[in-house]
CSV table of C-alpha atoms in Angstrom, one decimal:
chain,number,residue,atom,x,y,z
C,1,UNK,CA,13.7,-42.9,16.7
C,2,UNK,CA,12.1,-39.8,17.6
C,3,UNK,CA,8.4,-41.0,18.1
C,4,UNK,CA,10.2,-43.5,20.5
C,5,UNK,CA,11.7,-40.7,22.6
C,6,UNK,CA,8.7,-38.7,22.6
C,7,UNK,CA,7.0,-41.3,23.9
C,8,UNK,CA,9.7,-42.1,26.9
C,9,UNK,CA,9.9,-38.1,27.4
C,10,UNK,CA,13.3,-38.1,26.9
C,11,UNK,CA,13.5,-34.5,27.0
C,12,UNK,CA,17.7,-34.6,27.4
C,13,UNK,CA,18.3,-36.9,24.4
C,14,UNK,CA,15.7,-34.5,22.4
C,15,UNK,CA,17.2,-31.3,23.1
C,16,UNK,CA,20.7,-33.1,21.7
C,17,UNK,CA,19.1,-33.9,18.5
C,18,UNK,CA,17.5,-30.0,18.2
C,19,UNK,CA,21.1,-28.6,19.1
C,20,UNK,CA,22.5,-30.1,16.2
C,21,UNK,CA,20.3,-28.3,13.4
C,22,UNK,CA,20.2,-31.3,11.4
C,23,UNK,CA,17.5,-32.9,9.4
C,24,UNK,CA,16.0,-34.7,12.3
C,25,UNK,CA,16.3,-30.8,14.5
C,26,UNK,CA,13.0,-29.7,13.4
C,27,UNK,CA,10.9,-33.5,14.3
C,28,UNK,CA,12.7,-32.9,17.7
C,29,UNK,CA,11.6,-29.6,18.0
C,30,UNK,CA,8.2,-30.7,17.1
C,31,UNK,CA,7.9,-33.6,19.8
C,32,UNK,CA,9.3,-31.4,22.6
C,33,UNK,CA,6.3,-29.3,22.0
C,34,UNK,CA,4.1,-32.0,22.4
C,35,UNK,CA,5.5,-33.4,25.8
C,36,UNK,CA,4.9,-30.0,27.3
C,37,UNK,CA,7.9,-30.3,29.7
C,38,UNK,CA,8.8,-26.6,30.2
C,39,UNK,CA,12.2,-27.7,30.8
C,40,UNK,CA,12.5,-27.3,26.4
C,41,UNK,CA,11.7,-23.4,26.9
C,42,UNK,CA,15.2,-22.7,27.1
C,43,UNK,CA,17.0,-24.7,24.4
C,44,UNK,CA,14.0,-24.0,22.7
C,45,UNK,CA,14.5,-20.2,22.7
C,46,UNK,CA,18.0,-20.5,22.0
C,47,UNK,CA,17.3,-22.1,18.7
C,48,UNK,CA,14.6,-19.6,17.7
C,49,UNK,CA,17.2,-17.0,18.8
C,50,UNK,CA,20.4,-18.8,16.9
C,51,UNK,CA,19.4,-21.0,13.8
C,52,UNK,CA,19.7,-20.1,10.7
C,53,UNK,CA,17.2,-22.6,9.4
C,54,UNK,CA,13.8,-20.8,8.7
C,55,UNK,CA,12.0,-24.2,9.0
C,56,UNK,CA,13.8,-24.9,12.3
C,57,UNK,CA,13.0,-21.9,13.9
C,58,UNK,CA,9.6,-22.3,12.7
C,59,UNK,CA,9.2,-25.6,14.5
C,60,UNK,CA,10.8,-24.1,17.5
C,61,UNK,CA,8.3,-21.1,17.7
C,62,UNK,CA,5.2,-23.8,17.3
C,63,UNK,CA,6.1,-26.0,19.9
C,64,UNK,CA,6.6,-22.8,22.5
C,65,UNK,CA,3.1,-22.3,21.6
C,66,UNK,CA,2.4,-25.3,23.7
C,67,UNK,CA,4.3,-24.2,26.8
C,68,UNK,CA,2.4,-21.7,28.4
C,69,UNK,CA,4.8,-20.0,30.3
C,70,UNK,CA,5.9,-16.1,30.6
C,71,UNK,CA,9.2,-16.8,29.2
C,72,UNK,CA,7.7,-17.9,25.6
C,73,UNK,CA,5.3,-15.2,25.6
C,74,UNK,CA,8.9,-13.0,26.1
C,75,UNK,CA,10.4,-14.7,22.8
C,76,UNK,CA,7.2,-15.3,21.0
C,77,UNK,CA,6.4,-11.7,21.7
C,78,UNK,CA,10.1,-10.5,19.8
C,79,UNK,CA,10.0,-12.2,17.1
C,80,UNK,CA,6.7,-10.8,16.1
C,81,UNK,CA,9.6,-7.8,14.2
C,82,UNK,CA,11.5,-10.7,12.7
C,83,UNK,CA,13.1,-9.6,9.4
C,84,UNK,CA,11.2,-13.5,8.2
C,85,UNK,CA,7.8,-12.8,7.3
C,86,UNK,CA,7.0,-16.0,7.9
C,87,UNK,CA,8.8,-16.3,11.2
C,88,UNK,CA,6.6,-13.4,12.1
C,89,UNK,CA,3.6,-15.4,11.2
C,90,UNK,CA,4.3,-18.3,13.1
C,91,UNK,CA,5.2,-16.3,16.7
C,92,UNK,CA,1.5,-15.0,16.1
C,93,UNK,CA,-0.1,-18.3,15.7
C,94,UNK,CA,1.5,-19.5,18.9
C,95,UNK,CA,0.7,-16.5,20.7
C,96,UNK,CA,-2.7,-16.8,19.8
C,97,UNK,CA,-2.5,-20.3,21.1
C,98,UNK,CA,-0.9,-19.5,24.3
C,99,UNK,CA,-3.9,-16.8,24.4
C,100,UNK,CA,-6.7,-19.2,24.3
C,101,UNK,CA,-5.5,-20.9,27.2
C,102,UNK,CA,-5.1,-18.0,29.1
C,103,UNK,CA,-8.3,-18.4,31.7
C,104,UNK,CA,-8.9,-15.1,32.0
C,105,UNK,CA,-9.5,-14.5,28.1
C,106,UNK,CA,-11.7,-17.5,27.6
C,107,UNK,CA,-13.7,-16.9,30.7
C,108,UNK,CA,-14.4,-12.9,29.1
C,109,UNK,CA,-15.0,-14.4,26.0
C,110,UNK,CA,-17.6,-17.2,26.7
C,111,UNK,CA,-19.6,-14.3,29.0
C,112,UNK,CA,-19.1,-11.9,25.8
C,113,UNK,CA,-18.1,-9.6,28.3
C,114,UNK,CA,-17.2,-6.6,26.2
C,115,UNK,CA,-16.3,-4.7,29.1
C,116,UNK,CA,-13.7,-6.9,30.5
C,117,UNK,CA,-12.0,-7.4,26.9
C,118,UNK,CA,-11.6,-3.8,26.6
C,119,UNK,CA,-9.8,-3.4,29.6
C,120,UNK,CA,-7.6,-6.2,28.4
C,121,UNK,CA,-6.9,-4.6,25.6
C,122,UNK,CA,-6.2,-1.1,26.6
C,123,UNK,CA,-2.7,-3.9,28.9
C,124,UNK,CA,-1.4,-3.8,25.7
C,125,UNK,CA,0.0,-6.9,26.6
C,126,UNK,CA,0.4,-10.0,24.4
C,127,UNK,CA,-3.2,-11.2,25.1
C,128,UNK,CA,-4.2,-7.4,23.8
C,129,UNK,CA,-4.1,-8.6,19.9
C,130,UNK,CA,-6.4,-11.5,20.0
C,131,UNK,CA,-8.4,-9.6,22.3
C,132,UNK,CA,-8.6,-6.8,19.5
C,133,UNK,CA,-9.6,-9.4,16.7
C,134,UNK,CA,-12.3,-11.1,19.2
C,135,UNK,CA,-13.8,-7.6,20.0
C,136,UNK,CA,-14.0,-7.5,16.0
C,137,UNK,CA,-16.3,-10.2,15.6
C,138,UNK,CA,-18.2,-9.5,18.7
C,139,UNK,CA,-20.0,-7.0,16.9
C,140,UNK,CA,-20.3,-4.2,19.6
C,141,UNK,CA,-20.2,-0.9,19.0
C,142,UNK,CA,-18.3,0.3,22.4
C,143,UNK,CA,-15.1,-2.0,21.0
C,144,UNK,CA,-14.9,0.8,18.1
C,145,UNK,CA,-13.3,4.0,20.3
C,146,UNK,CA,-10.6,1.8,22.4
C,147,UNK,CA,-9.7,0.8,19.1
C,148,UNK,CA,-8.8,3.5,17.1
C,149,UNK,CA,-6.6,4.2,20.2
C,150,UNK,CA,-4.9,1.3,20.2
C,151,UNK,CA,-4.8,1.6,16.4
C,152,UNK,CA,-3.4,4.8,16.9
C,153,UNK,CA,-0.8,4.5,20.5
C,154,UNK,CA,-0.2,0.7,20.5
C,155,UNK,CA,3.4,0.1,20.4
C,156,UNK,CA,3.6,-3.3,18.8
C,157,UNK,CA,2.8,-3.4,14.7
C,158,UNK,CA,0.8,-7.2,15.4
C,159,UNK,CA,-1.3,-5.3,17.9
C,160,UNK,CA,-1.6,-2.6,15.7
C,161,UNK,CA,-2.9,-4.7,12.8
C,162,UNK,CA,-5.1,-6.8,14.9
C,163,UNK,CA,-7.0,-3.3,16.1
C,164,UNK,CA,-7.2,-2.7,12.0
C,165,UNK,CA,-8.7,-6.0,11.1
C,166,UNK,CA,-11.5,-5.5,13.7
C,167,UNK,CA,-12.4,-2.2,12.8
C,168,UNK,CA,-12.5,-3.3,9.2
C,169,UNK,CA,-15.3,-6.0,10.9
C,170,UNK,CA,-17.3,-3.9,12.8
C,171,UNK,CA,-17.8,-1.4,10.0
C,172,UNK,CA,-18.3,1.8,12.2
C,173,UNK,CA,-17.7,4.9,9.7
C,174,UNK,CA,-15.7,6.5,13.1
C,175,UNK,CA,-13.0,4.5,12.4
C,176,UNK,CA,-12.6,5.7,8.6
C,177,UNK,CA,-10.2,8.9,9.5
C,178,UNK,CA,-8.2,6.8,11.8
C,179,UNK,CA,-7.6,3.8,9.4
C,180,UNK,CA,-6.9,6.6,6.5
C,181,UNK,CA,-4.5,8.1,8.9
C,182,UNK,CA,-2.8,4.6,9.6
C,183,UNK,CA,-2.5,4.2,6.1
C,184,UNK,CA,1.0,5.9,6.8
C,185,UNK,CA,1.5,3.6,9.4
C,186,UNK,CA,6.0,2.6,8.9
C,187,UNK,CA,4.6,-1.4,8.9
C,188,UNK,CA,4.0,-3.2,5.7
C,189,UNK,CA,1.1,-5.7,7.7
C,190,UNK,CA,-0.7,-2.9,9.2
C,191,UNK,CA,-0.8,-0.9,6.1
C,192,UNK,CA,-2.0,-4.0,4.4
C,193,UNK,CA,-4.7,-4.8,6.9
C,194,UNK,CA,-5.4,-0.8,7.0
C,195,UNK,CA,-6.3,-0.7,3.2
C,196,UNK,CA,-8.7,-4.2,3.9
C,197,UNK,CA,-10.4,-2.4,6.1
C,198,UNK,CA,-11.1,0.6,4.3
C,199,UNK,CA,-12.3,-1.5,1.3
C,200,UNK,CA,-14.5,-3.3,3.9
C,201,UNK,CA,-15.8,0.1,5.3
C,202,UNK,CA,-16.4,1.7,1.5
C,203,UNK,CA,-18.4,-0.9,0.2
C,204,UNK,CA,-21.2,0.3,3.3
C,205,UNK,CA,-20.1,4.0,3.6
C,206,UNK,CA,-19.8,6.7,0.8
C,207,UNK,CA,-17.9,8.9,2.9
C,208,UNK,CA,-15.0,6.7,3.2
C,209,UNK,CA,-14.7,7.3,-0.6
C,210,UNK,CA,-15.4,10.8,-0.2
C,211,UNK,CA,-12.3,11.7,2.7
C,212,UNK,CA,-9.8,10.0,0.0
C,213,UNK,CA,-11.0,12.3,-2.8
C,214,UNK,CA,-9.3,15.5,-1.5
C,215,UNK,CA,-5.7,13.7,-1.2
C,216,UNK,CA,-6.2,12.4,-4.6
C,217,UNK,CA,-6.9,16.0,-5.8
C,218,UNK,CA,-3.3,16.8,-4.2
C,219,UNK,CA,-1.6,13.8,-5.5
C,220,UNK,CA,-0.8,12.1,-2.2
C,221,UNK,CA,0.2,9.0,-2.7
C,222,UNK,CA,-1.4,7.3,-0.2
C,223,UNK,CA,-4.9,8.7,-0.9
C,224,UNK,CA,-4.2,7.4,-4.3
C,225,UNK,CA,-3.1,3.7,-3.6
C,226,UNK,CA,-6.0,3.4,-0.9
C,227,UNK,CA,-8.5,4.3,-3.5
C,228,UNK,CA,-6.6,1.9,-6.3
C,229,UNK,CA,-7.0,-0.5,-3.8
C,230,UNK,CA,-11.1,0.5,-2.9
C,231,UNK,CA,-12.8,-1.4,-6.2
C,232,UNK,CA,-16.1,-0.9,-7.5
C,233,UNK,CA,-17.1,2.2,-4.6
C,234,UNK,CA,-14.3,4.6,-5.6
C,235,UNK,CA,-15.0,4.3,-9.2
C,236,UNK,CA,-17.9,6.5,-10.2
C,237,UNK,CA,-16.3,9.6,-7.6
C,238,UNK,CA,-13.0,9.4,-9.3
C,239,UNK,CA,-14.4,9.5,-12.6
C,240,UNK,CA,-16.1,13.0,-10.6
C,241,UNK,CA,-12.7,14.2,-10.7
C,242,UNK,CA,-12.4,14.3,-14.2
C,243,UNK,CA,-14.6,16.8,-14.2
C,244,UNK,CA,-12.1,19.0,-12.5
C,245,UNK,CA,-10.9,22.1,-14.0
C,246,UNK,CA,-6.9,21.3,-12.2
C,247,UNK,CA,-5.5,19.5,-14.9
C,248,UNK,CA,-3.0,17.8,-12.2
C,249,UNK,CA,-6.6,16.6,-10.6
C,250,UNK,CA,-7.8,15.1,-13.2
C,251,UNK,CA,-4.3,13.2,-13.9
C,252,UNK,CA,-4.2,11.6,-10.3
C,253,UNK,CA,-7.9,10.3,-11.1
C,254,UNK,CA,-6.6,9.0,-14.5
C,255,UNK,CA,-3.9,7.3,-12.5
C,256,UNK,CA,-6.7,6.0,-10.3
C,257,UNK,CA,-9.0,4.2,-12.5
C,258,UNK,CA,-6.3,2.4,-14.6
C,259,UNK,CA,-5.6,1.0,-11.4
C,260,UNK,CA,-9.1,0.1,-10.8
C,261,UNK,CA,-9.7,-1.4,-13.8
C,262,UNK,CA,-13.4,-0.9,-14.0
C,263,UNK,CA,-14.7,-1.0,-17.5
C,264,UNK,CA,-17.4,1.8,-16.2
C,265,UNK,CA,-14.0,4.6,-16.6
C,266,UNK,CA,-13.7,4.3,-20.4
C,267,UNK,CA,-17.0,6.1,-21.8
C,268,UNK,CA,-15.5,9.6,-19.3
C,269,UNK,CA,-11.5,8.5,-20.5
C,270,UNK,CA,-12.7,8.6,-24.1
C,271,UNK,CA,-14.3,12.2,-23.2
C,272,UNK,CA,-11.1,13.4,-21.9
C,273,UNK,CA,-9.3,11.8,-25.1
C,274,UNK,CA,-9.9,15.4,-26.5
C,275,UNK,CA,-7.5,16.9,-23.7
C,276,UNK,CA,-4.1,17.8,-25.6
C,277,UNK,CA,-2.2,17.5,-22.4
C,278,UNK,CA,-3.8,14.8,-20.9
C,279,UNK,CA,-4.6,12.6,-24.4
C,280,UNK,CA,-0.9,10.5,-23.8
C,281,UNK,CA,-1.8,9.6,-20.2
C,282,UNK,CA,-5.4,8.7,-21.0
C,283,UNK,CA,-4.6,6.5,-23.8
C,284,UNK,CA,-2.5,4.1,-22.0
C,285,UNK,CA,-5.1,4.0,-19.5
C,286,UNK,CA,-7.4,2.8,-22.0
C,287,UNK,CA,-5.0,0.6,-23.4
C,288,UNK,CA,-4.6,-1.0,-20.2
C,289,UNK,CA,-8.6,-1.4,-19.7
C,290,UNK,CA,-8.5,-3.2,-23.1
C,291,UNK,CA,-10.4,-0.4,-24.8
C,292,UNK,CA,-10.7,-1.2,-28.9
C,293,UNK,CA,-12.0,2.2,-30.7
C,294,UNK,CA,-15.4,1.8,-32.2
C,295,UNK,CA,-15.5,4.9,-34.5
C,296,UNK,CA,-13.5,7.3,-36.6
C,297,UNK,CA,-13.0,9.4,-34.1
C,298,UNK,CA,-11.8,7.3,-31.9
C,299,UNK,CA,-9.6,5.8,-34.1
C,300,UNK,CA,-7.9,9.3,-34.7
C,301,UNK,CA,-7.7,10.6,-30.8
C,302,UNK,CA,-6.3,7.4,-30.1
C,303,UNK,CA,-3.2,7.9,-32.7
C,304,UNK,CA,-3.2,11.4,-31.2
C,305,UNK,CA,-3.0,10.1,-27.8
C,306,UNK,CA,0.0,7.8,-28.9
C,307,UNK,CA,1.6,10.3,-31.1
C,308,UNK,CA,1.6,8.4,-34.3
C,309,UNK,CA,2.1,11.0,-36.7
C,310,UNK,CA,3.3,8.8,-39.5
C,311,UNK,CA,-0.2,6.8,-39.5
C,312,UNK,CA,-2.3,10.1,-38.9
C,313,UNK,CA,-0.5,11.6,-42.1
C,314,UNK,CA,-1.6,8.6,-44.1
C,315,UNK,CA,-4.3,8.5,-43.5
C,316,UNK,CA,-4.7,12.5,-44.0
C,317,UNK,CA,-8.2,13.0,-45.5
C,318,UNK,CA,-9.8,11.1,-42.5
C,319,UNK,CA,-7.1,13.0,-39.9
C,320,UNK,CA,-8.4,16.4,-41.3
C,321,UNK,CA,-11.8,15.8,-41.3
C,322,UNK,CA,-12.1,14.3,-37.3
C,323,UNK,CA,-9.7,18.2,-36.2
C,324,UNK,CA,-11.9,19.8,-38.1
C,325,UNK,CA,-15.1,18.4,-36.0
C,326,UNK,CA,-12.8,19.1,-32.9
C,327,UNK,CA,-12.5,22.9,-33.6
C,328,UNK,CA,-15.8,23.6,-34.4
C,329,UNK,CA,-17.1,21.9,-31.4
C,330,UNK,CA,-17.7,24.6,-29.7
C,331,UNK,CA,-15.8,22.7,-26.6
C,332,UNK,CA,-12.9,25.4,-26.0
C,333,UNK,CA,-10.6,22.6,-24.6
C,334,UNK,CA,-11.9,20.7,-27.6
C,335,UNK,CA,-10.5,23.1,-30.1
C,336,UNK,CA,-7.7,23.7,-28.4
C,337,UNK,CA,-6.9,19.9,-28.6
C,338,UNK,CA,-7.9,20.0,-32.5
C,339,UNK,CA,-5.9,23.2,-33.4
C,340,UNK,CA,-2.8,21.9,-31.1
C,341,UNK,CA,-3.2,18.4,-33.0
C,342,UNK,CA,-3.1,20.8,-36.6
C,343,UNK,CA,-0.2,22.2,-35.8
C,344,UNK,CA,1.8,19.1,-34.6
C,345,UNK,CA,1.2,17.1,-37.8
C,346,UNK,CA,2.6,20.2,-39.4
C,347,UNK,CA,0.8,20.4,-43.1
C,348,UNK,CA,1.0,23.6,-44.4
C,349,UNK,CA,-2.3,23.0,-46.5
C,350,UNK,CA,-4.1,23.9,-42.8
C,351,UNK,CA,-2.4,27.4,-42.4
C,352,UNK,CA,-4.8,29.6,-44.0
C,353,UNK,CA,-7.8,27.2,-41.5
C,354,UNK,CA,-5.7,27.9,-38.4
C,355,UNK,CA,-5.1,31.9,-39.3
C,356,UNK,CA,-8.6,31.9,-39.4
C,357,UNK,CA,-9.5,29.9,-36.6
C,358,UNK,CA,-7.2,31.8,-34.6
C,359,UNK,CA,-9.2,35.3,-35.9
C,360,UNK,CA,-12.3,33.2,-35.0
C,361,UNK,CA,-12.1,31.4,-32.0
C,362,UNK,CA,-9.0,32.3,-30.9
C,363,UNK,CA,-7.8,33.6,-27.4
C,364,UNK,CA,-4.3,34.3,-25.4
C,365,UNK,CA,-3.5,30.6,-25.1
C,366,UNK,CA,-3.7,29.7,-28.3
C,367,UNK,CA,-2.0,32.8,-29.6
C,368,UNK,CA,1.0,32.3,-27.0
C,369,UNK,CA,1.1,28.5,-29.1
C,370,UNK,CA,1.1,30.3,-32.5
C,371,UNK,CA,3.6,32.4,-31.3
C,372,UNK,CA,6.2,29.8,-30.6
C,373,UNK,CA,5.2,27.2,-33.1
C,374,UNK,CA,7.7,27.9,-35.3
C,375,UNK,CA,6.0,28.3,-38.1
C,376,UNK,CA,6.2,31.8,-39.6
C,377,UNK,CA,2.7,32.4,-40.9
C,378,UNK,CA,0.9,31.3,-38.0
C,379,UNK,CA,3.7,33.4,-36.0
C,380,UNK,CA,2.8,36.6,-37.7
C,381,UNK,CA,-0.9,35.9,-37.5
C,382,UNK,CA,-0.5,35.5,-33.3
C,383,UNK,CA,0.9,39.2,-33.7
C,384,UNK,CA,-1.4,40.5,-35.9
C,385,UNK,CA,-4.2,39.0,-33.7
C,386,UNK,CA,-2.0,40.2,-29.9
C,387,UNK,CA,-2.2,44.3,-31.7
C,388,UNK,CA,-5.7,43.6,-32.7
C,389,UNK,CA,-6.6,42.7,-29.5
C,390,UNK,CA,-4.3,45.1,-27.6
C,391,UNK,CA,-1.9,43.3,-26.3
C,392,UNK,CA,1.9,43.8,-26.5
C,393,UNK,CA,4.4,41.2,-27.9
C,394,UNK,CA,7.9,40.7,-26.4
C,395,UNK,CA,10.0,38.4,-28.3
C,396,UNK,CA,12.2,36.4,-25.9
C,397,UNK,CA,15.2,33.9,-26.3
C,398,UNK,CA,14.2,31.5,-23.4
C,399,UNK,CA,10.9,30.6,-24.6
C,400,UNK,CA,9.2,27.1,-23.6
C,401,UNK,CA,6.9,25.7,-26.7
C,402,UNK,CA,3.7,24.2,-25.9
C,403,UNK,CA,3.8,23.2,-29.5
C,404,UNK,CA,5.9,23.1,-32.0
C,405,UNK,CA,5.0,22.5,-36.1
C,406,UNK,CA,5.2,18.8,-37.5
C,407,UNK,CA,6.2,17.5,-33.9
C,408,UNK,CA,4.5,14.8,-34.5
């Protein structure tokens, strides 16, 4: 019945069937569109406007894609902030649509006048977002300062995101503060588009990489998700933050490359396994990049890592023998991971090793952790080595342990 009416352009008897919101509303819709009669703008408009069928409305939006005509660039144009995501999408394909028809956009594109399009774009008008993609794949350089303004002043989020996307395509390192900038940006699709385009930029220029790593070092959470989000470029100059001597660095870059998921981070995550207060974080990370351990050692840090004192008691002999390589690394994180780990599993057979590794290779930090281990030898041996070493010790009620014996 429908293809009939559409064929006699019975617009009136069409527009009855659309107001309805019935099964048969959205084939209506659909056929007005094709006639082209702008006399279906309005009822049209209202459905967009009114229905609370997302199918409907999407129908409506597509056929006011075919009616070139200020008042559906109007609608089209608000419901580009629909709460519908979908919706959203729609009102952009039929602006585009409306776009290509526009004679003064296809006329400036078929010369490749790159002139002409920026000064359509800098309107800001509903041509200005299509205008921004098609400077994209033009490929010239002038395109890349009108927009980062846009991507910066533009108004409208779809025009926002369109000046992202062609950035992203022309590749122009100038761009890379802006886009990191917009990574802040209040809409979901430009943020999205954003991080494309910084993945697209990275994989050609280093520096994008590089003017993430001093948010990451601060923990700013959108430094970190743009690099999670970077791949294979950001993964050796995170791993560089390891290297760090800020603990809380070197925890946002663990954060990082579990995220990334690059089997290059486990050889430098199984370095840092040896970090006391970084071994629990570290683990999972290597858990989640499906690390197996290969030796001993391994085997040991990992239970460490996960705090499995039962199975690192058990297995006792083994357990002593891998602290015991720790603390005479030479590595002073090192044997402040093994001595920590000692005193943790809480076997008094170690006391006399600790005292004298204390004696040996000790130093404030560790003494502090004797100190307020709870355990009375090692206790008395902290003050013995504090006076030896001319220090003074004030006993205090509100202490914070770093460690306490057989927490494990």
């Amino acid at each position: 019945r429908i293809a009939q009416l559409e064929a006699k352009k019975n617009i009136p008897e069409l527009v009855t069937i659309l107001q309805k919101q019935n099964d048969e509303s959205r084939v209506a819709a659909e056929a007005l569109g094709n006639i082209g009669d702008k006399k279906a703008i309005e009822p049209l408009t209202t459905t967009v406007k009114t229905s609370t069928k997302t199918d409907l409305r999407q129908s409506a939006i597509v056929a006011l894609g075919n009616l070139p005509d200020p008042r559906s660039v109007a609608l089209l144009t608000s419901v580009l902030n629909d709460p519908d995501l979908t919706v959203q999408q729609s009102a952009r394909d039929s602006l585009k649509k409306l776009v290509t028809q526009d004679p003064q956009v296809a006329q400036l594109e078929a010369k490749k006048d790159v002139k002409g399009l920026i000064a359509l774009l800098e309107k800001k008008d509903y041509r200005a977002a299509y205008v921004a993609e098609l400077l994209g794949k033009l490929g010239n350089k002038q395109a890349v300062e009108p927009l980062i303004e846009i991507l910066k002043t533009a108004p409208q989020p779809a025009l926002r995101q369109s000046a992202a996307v062609a950035l992203g395509t022309l590749g122009d390192g100038r761009a890379t503060q802006s886009l990191i900038t917009a990574l802040k940006d209040k809409d979901s699709g430009v943020k999205t588009s954003v991080g494309k385009s910084l993945k697209q930029l990275a994989a050609k220029d280093p520096n994008v990489v590089e003017q993430l790593l001093p948010g990451l070092r601060k923990g700013d959470a959108i430094a970190k998700e743009a690099l999670s989000n970077l791949g294979e470029p950001a993964v050796d100059p995170v791993i560089g933050v390891l290297k760090d001597l800020d603990i809380n660095a070197q925890s946002h870059a663990i954060e990082v490359l579990e995220k990334l998921g690059s089997a290059r981070a486990i050889p430098p995550l199984v370095a840092t396994l040896t970090d006391w207060d970084l071994a629990p974080q570290v683990g999972k990370a290597l858990e989640k990049l499906q690390w197996n351990p290969k030796t001993d050692a391994d085997r040991v840090h990992q239970s460490i890592a996960f705090r499995k004192g039962d199975d690192l008691r058990k297995n006792w002999s083994l357990t002593r023998q891998i602290l015991l390589q720790d603390v005479e690394s030479g590595n002073s994180r090192r044997i402040e991971y093994g001595l920590y780990a000692f005193m943790s599993l809480g076997n008094p057979e170690v006391v006399p090793t600790l005292v004298k590794l204390l004696n040996t290779k000790g130093d404030k930090v560790l003494a502090l952790a004797y100190l307020n281990c709870g355990e009375p030898t090692l206790e008395k041996a902290a003050e013995d080595w504090a006076r030896a070493n001319g220090y003074q010790v004030v006993r205090s009620t509100n202490v914070q342990r770093k460690i306490r014996w057989g927490q494990l």
